[in-house]
PDB file of C-alpha atoms in Angstrom:
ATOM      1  CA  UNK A   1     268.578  94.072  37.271  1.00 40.00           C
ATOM      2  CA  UNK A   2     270.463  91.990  34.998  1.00 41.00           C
ATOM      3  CA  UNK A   3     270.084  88.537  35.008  1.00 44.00           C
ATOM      4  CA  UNK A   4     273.190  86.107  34.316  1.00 54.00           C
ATOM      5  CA  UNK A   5     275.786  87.283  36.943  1.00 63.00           C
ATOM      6  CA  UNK A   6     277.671  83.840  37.556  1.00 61.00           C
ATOM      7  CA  UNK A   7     281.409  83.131  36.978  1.00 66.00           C
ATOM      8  CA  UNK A   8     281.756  80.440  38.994  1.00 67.00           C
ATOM      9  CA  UNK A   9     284.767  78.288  37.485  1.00 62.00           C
ATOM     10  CA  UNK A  10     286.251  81.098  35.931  1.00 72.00           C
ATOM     11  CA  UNK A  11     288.827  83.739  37.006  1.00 78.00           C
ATOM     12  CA  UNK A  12     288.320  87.564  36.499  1.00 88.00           C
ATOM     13  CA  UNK A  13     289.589  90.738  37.943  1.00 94.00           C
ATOM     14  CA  UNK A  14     286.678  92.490  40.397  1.00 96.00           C
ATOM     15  CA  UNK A  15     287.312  96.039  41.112  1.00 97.00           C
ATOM     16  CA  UNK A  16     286.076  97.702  44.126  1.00 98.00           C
ATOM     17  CA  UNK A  17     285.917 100.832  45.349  1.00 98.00           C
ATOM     18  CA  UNK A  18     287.080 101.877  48.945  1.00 98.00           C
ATOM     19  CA  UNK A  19     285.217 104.226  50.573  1.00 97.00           C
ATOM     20  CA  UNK A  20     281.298 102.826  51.170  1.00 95.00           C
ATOM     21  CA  UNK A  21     282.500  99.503  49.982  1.00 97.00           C
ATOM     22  CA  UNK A  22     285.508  97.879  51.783  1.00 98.00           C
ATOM     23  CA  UNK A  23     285.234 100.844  54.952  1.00 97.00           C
ATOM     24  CA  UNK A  24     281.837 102.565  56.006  1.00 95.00           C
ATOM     25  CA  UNK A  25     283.489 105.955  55.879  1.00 95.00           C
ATOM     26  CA  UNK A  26     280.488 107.634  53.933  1.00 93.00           C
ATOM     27  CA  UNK A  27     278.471 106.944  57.403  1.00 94.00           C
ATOM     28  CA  UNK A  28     281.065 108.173  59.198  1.00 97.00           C
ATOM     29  CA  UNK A  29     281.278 111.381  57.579  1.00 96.00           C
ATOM     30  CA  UNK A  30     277.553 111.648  57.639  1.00 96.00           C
ATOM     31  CA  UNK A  31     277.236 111.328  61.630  1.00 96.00           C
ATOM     32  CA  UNK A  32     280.016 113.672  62.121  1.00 96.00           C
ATOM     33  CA  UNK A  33     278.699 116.403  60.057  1.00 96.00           C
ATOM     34  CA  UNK A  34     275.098 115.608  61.403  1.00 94.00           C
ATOM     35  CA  UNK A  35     276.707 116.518  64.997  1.00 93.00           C
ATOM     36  CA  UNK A  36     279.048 120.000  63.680  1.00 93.00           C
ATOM     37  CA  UNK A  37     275.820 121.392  62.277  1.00 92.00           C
ATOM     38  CA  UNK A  38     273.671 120.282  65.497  1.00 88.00           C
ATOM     39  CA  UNK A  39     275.611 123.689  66.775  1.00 79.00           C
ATOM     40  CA  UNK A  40     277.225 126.698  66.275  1.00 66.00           C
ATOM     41  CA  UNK A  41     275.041 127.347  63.387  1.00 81.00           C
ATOM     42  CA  UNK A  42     273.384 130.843  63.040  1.00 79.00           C
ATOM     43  CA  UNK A  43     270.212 128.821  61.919  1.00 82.00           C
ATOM     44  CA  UNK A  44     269.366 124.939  60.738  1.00 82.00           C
ATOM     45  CA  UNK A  45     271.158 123.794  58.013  1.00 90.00           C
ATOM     46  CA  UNK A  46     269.757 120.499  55.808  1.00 91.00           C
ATOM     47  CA  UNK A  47     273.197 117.660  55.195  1.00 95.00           C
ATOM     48  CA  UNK A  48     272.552 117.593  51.713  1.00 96.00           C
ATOM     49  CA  UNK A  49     272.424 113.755  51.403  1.00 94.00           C
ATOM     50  CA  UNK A  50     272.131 111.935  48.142  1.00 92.00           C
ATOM     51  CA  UNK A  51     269.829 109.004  47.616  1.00 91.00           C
ATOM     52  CA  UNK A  52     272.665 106.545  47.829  1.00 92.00           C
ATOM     53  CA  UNK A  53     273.483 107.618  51.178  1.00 90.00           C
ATOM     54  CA  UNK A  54     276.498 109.268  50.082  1.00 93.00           C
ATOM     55  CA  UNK A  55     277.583 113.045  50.719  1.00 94.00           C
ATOM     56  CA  UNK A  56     277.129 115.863  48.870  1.00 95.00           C
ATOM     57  CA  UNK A  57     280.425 117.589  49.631  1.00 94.00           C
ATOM     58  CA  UNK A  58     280.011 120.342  46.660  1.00 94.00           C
ATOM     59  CA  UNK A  59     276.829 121.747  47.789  1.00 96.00           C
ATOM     60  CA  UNK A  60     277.292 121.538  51.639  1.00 96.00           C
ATOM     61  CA  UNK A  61     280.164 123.907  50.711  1.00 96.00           C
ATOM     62  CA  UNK A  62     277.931 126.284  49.097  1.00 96.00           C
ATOM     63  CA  UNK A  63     275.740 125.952  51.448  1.00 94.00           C
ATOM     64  CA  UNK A  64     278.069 126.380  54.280  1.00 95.00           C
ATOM     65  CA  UNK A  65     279.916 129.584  52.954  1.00 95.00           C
ATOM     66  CA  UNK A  66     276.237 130.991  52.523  1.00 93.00           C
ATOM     67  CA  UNK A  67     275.386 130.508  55.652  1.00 91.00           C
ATOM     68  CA  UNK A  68     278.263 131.207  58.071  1.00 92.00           C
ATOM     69  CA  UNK A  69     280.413 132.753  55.740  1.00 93.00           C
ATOM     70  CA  UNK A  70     284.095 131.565  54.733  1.00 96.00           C
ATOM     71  CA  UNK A  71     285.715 132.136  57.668  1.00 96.00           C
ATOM     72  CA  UNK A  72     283.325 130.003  59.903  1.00 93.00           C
ATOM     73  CA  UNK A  73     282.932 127.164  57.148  1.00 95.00           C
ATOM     74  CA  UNK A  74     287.067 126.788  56.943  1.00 96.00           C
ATOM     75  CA  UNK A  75     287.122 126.265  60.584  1.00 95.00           C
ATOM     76  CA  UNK A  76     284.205 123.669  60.392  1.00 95.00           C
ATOM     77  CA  UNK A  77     285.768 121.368  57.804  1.00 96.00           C
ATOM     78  CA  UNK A  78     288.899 121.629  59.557  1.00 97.00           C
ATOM     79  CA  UNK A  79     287.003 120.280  62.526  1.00 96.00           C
ATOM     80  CA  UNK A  80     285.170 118.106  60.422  1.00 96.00           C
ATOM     81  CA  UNK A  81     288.499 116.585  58.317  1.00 96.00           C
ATOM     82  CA  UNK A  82     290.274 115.908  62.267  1.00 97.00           C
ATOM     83  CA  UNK A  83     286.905 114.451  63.450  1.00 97.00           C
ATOM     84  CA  UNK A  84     286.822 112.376  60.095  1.00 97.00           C
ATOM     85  CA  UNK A  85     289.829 111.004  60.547  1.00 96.00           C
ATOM     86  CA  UNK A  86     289.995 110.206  63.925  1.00 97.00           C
ATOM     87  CA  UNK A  87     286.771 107.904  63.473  1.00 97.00           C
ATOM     88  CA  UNK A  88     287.484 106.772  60.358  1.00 97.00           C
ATOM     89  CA  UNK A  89     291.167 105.550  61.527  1.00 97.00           C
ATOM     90  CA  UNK A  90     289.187 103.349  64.091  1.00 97.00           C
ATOM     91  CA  UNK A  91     286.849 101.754  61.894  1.00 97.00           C
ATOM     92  CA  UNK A  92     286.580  98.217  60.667  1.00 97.00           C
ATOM     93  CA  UNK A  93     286.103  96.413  57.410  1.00 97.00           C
ATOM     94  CA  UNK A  94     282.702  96.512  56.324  1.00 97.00           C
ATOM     95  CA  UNK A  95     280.405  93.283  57.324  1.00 96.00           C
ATOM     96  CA  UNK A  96     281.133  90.447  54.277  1.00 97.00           C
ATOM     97  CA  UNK A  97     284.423  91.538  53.202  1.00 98.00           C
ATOM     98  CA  UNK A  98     286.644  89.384  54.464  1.00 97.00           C
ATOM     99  CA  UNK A  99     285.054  86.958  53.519  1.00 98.00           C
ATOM    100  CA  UNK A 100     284.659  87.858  50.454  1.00 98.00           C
ATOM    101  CA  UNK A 101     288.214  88.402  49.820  1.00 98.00           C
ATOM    102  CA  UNK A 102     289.337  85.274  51.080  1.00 97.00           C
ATOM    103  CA  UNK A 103     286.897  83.973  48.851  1.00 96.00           C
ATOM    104  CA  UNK A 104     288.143  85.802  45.644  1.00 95.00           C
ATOM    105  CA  UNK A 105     291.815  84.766  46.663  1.00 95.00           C
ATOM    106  CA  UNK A 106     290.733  80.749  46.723  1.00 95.00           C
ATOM    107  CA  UNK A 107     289.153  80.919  42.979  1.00 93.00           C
ATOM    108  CA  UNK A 108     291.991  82.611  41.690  1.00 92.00           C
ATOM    109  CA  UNK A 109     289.665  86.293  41.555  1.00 94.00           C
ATOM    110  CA  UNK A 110     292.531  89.244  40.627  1.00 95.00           C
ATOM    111  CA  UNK A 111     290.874  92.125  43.248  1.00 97.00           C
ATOM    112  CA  UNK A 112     291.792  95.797  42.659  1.00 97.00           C
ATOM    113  CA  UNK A 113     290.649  99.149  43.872  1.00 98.00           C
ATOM    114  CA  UNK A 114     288.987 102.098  42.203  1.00 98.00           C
ATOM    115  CA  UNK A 115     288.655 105.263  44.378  1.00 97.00           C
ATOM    116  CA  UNK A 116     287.943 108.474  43.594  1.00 94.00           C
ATOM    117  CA  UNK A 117     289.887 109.493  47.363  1.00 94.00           C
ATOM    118  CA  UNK A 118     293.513 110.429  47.471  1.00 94.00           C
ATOM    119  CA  UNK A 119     296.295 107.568  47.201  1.00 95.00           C
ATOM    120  CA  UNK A 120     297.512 108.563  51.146  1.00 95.00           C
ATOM    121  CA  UNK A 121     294.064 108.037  52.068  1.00 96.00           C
ATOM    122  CA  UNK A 122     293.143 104.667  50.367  1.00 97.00           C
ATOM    123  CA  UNK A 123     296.169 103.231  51.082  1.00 97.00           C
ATOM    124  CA  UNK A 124     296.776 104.035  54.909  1.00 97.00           C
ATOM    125  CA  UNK A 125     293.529 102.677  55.562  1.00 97.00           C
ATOM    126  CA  UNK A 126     294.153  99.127  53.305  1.00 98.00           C
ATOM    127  CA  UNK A 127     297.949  99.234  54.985  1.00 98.00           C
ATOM    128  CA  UNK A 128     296.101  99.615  58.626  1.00 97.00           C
ATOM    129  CA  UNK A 129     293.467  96.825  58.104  1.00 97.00           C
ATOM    130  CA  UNK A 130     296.833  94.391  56.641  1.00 97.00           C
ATOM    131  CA  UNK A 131     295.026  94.174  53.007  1.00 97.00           C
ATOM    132  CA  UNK A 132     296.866  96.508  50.932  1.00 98.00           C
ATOM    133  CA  UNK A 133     298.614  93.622  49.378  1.00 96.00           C
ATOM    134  CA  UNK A 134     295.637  92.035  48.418  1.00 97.00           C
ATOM    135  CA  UNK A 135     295.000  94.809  45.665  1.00 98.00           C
ATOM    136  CA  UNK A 136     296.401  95.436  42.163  1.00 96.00           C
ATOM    137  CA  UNK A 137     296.298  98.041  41.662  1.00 96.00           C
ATOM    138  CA  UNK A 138     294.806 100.577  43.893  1.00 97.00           C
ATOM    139  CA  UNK A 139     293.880 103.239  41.326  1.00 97.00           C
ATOM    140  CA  UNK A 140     292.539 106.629  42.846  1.00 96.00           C
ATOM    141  CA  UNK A 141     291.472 109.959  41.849  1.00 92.00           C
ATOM    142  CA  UNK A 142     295.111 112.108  41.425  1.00 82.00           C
ATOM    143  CA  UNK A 143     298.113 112.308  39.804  1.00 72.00           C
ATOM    144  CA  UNK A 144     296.266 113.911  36.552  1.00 81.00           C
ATOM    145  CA  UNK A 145     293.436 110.904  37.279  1.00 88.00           C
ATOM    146  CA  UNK A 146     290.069 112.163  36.778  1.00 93.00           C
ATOM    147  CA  UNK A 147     287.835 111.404  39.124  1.00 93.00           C
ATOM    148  CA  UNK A 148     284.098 109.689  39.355  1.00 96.00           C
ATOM    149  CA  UNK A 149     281.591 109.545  37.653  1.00 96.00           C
ATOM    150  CA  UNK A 150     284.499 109.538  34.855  1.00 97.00           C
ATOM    151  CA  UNK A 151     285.685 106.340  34.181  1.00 96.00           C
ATOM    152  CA  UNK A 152     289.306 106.582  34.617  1.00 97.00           C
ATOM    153  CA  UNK A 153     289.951 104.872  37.972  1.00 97.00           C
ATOM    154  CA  UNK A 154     288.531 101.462  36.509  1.00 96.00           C
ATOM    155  CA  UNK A 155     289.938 101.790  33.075  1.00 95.00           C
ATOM    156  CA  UNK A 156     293.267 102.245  35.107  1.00 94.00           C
ATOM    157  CA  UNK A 157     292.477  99.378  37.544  1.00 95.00           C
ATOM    158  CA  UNK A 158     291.955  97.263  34.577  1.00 93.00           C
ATOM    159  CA  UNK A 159     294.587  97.926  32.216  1.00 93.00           C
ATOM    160  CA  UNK A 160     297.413  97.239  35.191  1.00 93.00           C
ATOM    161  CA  UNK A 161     295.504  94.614  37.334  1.00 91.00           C
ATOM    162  CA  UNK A 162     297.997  92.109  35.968  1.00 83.00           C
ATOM    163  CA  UNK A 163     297.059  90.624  32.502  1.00 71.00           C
ATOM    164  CA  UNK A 164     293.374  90.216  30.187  1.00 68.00           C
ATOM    165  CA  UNK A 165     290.610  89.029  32.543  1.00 67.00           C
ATOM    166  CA  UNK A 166     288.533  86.458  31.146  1.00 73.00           C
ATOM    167  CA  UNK A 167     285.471  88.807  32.819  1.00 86.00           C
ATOM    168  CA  UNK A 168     285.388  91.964  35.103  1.00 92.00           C
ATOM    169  CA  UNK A 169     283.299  93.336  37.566  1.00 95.00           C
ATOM    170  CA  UNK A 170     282.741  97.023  39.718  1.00 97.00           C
ATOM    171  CA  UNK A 171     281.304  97.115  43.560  1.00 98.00           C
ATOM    172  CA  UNK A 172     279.955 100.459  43.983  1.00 98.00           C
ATOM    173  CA  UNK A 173     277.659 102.114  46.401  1.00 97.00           C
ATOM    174  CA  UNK A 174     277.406 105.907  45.040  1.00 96.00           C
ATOM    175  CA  UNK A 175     276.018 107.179  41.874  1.00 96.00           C
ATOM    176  CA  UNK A 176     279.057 108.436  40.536  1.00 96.00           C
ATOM    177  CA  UNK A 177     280.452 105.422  40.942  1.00 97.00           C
ATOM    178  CA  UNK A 178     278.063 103.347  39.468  1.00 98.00           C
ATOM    179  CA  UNK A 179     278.304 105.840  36.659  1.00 98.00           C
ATOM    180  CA  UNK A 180     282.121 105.462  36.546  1.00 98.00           C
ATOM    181  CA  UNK A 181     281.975 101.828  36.347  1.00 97.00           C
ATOM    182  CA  UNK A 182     279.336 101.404  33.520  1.00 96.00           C
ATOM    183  CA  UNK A 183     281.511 104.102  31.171  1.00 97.00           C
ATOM    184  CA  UNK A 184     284.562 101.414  31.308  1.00 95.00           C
ATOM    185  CA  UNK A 185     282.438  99.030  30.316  1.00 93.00           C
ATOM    186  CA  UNK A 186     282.200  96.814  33.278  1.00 94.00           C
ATOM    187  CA  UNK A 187     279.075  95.293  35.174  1.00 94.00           C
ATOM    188  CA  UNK A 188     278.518  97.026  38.242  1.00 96.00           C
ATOM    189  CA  UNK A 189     277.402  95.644  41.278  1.00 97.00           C
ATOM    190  CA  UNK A 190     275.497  98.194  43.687  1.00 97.00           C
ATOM    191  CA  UNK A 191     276.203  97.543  47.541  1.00 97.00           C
ATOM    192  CA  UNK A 192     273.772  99.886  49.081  1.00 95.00           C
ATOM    193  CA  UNK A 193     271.703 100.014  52.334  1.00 90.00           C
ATOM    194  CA  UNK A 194     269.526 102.535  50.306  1.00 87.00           C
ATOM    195  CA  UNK A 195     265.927 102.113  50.729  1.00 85.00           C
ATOM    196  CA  UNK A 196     264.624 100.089  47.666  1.00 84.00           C
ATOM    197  CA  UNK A 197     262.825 103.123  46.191  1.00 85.00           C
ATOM    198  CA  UNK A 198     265.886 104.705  45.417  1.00 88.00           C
ATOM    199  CA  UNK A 199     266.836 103.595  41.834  1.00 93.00           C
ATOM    200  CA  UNK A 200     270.530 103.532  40.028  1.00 95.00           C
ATOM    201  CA  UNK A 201     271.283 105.997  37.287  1.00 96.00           C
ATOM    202  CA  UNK A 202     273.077 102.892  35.508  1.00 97.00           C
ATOM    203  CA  UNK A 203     271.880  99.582  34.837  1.00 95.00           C
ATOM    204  CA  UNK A 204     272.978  97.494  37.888  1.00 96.00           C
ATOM    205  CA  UNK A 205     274.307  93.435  37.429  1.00 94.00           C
ATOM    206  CA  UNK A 206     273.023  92.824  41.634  1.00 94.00           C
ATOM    207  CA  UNK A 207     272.102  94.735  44.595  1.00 95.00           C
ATOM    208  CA  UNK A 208     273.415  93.807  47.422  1.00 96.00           C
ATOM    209  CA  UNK A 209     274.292  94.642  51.229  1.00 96.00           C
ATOM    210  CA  UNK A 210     277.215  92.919  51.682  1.00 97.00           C
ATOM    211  CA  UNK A 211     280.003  91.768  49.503  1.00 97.00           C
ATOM    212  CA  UNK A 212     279.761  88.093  50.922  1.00 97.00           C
ATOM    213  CA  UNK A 213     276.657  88.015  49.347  1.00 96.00           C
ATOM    214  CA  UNK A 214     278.202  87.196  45.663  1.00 96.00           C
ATOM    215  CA  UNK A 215     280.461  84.584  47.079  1.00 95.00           C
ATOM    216  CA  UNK A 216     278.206  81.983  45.197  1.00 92.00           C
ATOM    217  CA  UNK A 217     278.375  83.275  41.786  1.00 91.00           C
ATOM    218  CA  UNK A 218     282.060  83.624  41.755  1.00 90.00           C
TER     219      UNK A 218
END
């Protein structure tokens, strides 16, 4: 941990990613593929989870075209996208974050997002939950937009988050992201319910479980 993570009477830009962060989607699509391969399956197949809780999407894909062939896995992540999005489109802001935000907009914080999701994604969900206007900008993963662990999504949020920052900060709960956030140059802060064993690839600023929890250092 880094020591020194207090900006309180200052104003700074914090940029935060979406999914894991401002919605428990990475949960979400967790359970639902936890259920899909509960059945239908020729024999068990392991969720290949990552430390950080998050979701190996690259090798379940191997994994699934190995074991039920290409056919059969199409038709599962088509089940599993619908299912995913019908959950997702029901879920509420993550515990802390309105509070947070509320917070940030009182001190004069500048709040952005970095996602490595699609733009229609991000910003249906921030446009449901009537906080879409509280980001600039919301930067994500397309339009020729590399995505995580690269750092282009918070060099972007940066550079067009509305002027210098005196001081800048990432919220992150994957690896990649955490990785993403340290190669712009920015001090990360990891929001994780990951068990305490599991350590960050990055050097971290805090670890928290909820965003409200750096309300008094900013």
């Amino acid at each position: 941990m880094l020591a020194g993570l207090d900006h309180r009477g200052t104003r700074g830009v914090i940029v935060l990613d979406f999914d894991g962060v401002l919605l428990d989607t990475e949960h979400i699509a967790v359970s639902v593929w936890r259920r899909l391969l509960r059945s239908g399956l020729p024999k068990p197949l392991d969720l290949p989870v990552r430390p950080d809780g998050t979701l190996d999407r690259t090798e379940l894909r191997v994994a699934l075209d190995a074991s039920v062939g290409l056919d059969r896995a199409c038709s599962l992540w088509e089940t599993f996208e619908r299912e995913n999005l019908a959950l997702s489109s029901r879920a509420d802001l993550m515990p802390g974050v309105l509070s947070f935000l509320r917070h940030c907009r009182s001190r004069g914080h500048r709040t952005a997002v970095a996602s490595g999701n699609s733009r229609d994604w991000v910003e249906s969900h921030l446009r449901r939950l009537g906080i879409l206007d509280w980001f600039t900008p919301v930067s994500c993963a397309d339009a020729g937009t590399k995505a995580k662990p690269a750092p282009d999504t918070y060099l972007h949020a940066v550079r067009h988050s509305g002027g210098p920052p005196s001081w800048g900060l990432a919220v992150e709960d994957s690896y990649a992201g955490l990785t993403a956030a340290h190669a712009a140059g920015l001090p990360v802060v990891w929001a994780t319910g990951a068990d305490h064993s599991a350590t960050p690839p990055v050097p971290v600023a805090r670890r928290v479980r909820t965003l409200d929890e750096l309300i008094p250092v900013l």
